mmCIF file of C-alpha atoms in Angstrom:
data_model
loop_
_atom_site.group_PDB
_atom_site.id
_atom_site.type_symbol
_atom_site.label_atom_id
_atom_site.label_comp_id
_atom_site.label_asym_id
_atom_site.label_seq_id
_atom_site.Cartn_x
_atom_site.Cartn_y
_atom_site.Cartn_z
ATOM 1 C CA UNK A 1 0.007 0.011 -0.002
ATOM 2 C CA UNK A 2 3.046 2.203 0.408
ATOM 3 C CA UNK A 3 3.172 2.868 -3.370
ATOM 4 C CA UNK A 4 -0.526 3.795 -3.563
ATOM 5 C CA UNK A 5 -0.086 7.276 -2.033
ATOM 6 C CA UNK A 6 -2.476 9.650 -3.728
ATOM 7 C CA UNK A 7 -1.140 12.931 -4.968
ATOM 8 C CA UNK A 8 -3.735 15.697 -4.866
ATOM 9 C CA UNK A 9 -6.420 12.963 -4.340
ATOM 10 C CA UNK A 10 -6.411 12.196 -8.056
ATOM 11 C CA UNK A 11 -3.295 10.336 -9.123
ATOM 12 C CA UNK A 12 -1.089 7.649 -7.655
ATOM 13 C CA UNK A 13 2.688 7.792 -7.525
ATOM 14 C CA UNK A 14 2.791 5.078 -10.226
ATOM 15 C CA UNK A 15 0.445 7.049 -12.462
ATOM 16 C CA UNK A 16 2.484 10.196 -11.923
ATOM 17 C CA UNK A 17 5.651 8.333 -12.787
ATOM 18 C CA UNK A 18 4.019 6.998 -15.953
ATOM 19 C CA UNK A 19 2.925 10.500 -16.952
ATOM 20 C CA UNK A 20 6.397 11.881 -16.355
ATOM 21 C CA UNK A 21 7.929 9.107 -18.449
ATOM 22 C CA UNK A 22 5.490 9.779 -21.302
ATOM 23 C CA UNK A 23 6.211 13.516 -21.228
ATOM 24 C CA UNK A 24 9.938 12.779 -21.236
ATOM 25 C CA UNK A 25 9.479 10.554 -24.308
ATOM 26 C CA UNK A 26 7.497 13.272 -26.098
ATOM 27 C CA UNK A 27 10.016 15.978 -25.327
ATOM 28 C CA UNK A 28 12.847 13.707 -26.479
ATOM 29 C CA UNK A 29 11.145 13.274 -29.903
ATOM 30 C CA UNK A 30 9.898 16.835 -30.550
ATOM 31 C CA UNK A 31 12.028 18.892 -28.167
ATOM 32 C CA UNK A 32 14.793 21.270 -28.987
ATOM 33 C CA UNK A 33 14.945 24.595 -30.727
ATOM 34 C CA UNK A 34 14.022 23.519 -34.266
ATOM 35 C CA UNK A 35 11.828 20.387 -34.465
ATOM 36 C CA UNK A 36 8.461 21.991 -33.805
ATOM 37 C CA UNK A 37 9.315 24.885 -36.137
ATOM 38 C CA UNK A 38 10.143 22.397 -38.895
ATOM 39 C CA UNK A 39 6.956 20.435 -38.267
ATOM 40 C CA UNK A 40 4.824 23.609 -38.350
ATOM 41 C CA UNK A 41 6.374 24.797 -41.630
ATOM 42 C CA UNK A 42 5.914 21.358 -43.191
ATOM 43 C CA UNK A 43 2.264 21.250 -42.053
ATOM 44 C CA UNK A 44 1.658 24.672 -43.629
ATOM 45 C CA UNK A 45 3.325 23.623 -46.899
ATOM 46 C CA UNK A 46 2.391 20.777 -49.171
ATOM 47 C CA UNK A 47 5.695 19.632 -50.649
ATOM 48 C CA UNK A 48 8.747 21.676 -49.868
ATOM 49 C CA UNK A 49 12.371 21.471 -50.962
ATOM 50 C CA UNK A 50 15.289 21.702 -48.552
ATOM 51 C CA UNK A 51 16.428 25.240 -49.461
ATOM 52 C CA UNK A 52 12.902 26.635 -49.309
ATOM 53 C CA UNK A 53 12.388 25.000 -45.928
ATOM 54 C CA UNK A 54 15.650 26.492 -44.688
ATOM 55 C CA UNK A 55 14.554 29.958 -45.884
ATOM 56 C CA UNK A 56 11.289 29.674 -43.962
ATOM 57 C CA UNK A 57 13.092 28.927 -40.691
ATOM 58 C CA UNK A 58 15.356 31.896 -39.970
ATOM 59 C CA UNK A 59 18.646 31.066 -38.289
ATOM 60 C CA UNK A 60 18.744 27.309 -38.922
ATOM 61 C CA UNK A 61 21.899 26.032 -40.588
ATOM 62 C CA UNK A 62 21.818 23.499 -43.395
ATOM 63 C CA UNK A 63 23.620 20.954 -41.240
ATOM 64 C CA UNK A 64 21.185 21.295 -38.322
ATOM 65 C CA UNK A 65 18.180 21.190 -40.674
ATOM 66 C CA UNK A 66 19.494 18.057 -42.331
ATOM 67 C CA UNK A 67 20.030 16.325 -38.980
ATOM 68 C CA UNK A 68 16.621 17.383 -37.638
ATOM 69 C CA UNK A 69 14.894 16.198 -40.793
ATOM 70 C CA UNK A 70 16.575 12.802 -40.429
ATOM 71 C CA UNK A 71 15.380 12.546 -36.822
ATOM 72 C CA UNK A 72 11.855 13.599 -37.755
ATOM 73 C CA UNK A 73 11.817 11.099 -40.595
ATOM 74 C CA UNK A 74 12.944 8.298 -38.273
ATOM 75 C CA UNK A 75 10.095 9.173 -35.925
ATOM 76 C CA UNK A 76 7.481 9.233 -38.693
ATOM 77 C CA UNK A 77 6.797 12.995 -38.799
ATOM 78 C CA UNK A 78 8.401 13.689 -42.170
ATOM 79 C CA UNK A 79 8.459 11.846 -45.473
ATOM 80 C CA UNK A 80 11.396 12.424 -47.804
ATOM 81 C CA UNK A 81 10.391 12.061 -51.477
ATOM 82 C CA UNK A 82 13.067 11.730 -54.135
ATOM 83 C CA UNK A 83 12.046 12.492 -57.733
ATOM 84 C CA UNK A 84 14.880 10.584 -59.483
ATOM 85 C CA UNK A 85 13.114 10.707 -62.838
ATOM 86 C CA UNK A 86 13.819 14.423 -63.078
ATOM 87 C CA UNK A 87 17.147 16.021 -63.866
ATOM 88 C CA UNK A 88 18.460 17.326 -61.653
ATOM 89 C CA UNK A 89 17.076 15.028 -58.999
ATOM 90 C CA UNK A 90 14.525 16.810 -56.792
ATOM 91 C CA UNK A 91 14.113 15.997 -53.118
ATOM 92 C CA UNK A 92 11.000 17.194 -51.288
ATOM 93 C CA UNK A 93 9.838 16.889 -47.719
ATOM 94 C CA UNK A 94 6.224 16.226 -46.768
ATOM 95 C CA UNK A 95 4.418 16.306 -43.457
ATOM 96 C CA UNK A 96 2.968 12.889 -42.675
ATOM 97 C CA UNK A 97 -0.509 12.143 -41.336
ATOM 98 C CA UNK A 98 1.168 11.106 -38.109
ATOM 99 C CA UNK A 99 2.710 14.586 -37.700
ATOM 100 C CA UNK A 100 -0.773 16.064 -37.959
ATOM 101 C CA UNK A 101 -1.597 14.309 -34.653
ATOM 102 C CA UNK A 102 0.635 16.998 -33.074
ATOM 103 C CA UNK A 103 -1.632 19.825 -34.200
ATOM 104 C CA UNK A 104 -3.733 19.903 -30.957
ATOM 105 C CA UNK A 105 -0.496 19.736 -28.937
ATOM 106 C CA UNK A 106 1.023 22.613 -30.914
ATOM 107 C CA UNK A 107 -2.164 24.671 -30.563
ATOM 108 C CA UNK A 108 -2.263 24.017 -26.781
ATOM 109 C CA UNK A 109 1.405 25.065 -26.476
ATOM 110 C CA UNK A 110 0.701 28.167 -28.524
ATOM 111 C CA UNK A 111 -2.241 29.157 -26.329
ATOM 112 C CA UNK A 112 -0.265 28.488 -23.178
ATOM 113 C CA UNK A 113 2.742 30.459 -24.480
ATOM 114 C CA UNK A 114 0.543 33.427 -25.367
ATOM 115 C CA UNK A 115 -1.093 33.395 -21.905
ATOM 116 C CA UNK A 116 2.268 33.038 -20.195
ATOM 117 C CA UNK A 117 3.731 35.974 -22.104
ATOM 118 C CA UNK A 118 0.695 38.103 -21.140
ATOM 119 C CA UNK A 119 1.081 37.075 -17.514
ATOM 120 C CA UNK A 120 4.735 38.124 -17.556
ATOM 121 C CA UNK A 121 3.862 41.475 -19.164
ATOM 122 C CA UNK A 122 1.114 42.120 -16.630
ATOM 123 C CA UNK A 123 3.392 41.001 -13.782
ATOM 124 C CA UNK A 124 0.810 38.475 -12.591
ATOM 125 C CA UNK A 125 3.410 36.649 -10.550
#
């Protein structure tokens, strides 16, 4: 019974630990300075080439963008499409249906960020 302590009368220590682990997993996959920005640009575009994507994300280097795209592709958020039949070969990046499952998360983060910024401005704390 020792492990069944209720926190705030709603959640057990085990449930809290599970939630923390899940949040850690999510942050590991989409965290960092660039990943959400890349996902948002890809969701707003249909098919986009590397250089155009880089132009739409100010400050990101080609090397970092390339690495982040590889990570996002490995996690199912981005699809890399190579048009080898064209000369020169064209490579485009597309947002996957799976990445669209992040839309409510992104919107919630956006709302929270806006409210937080307003609270800071109004010195709510």
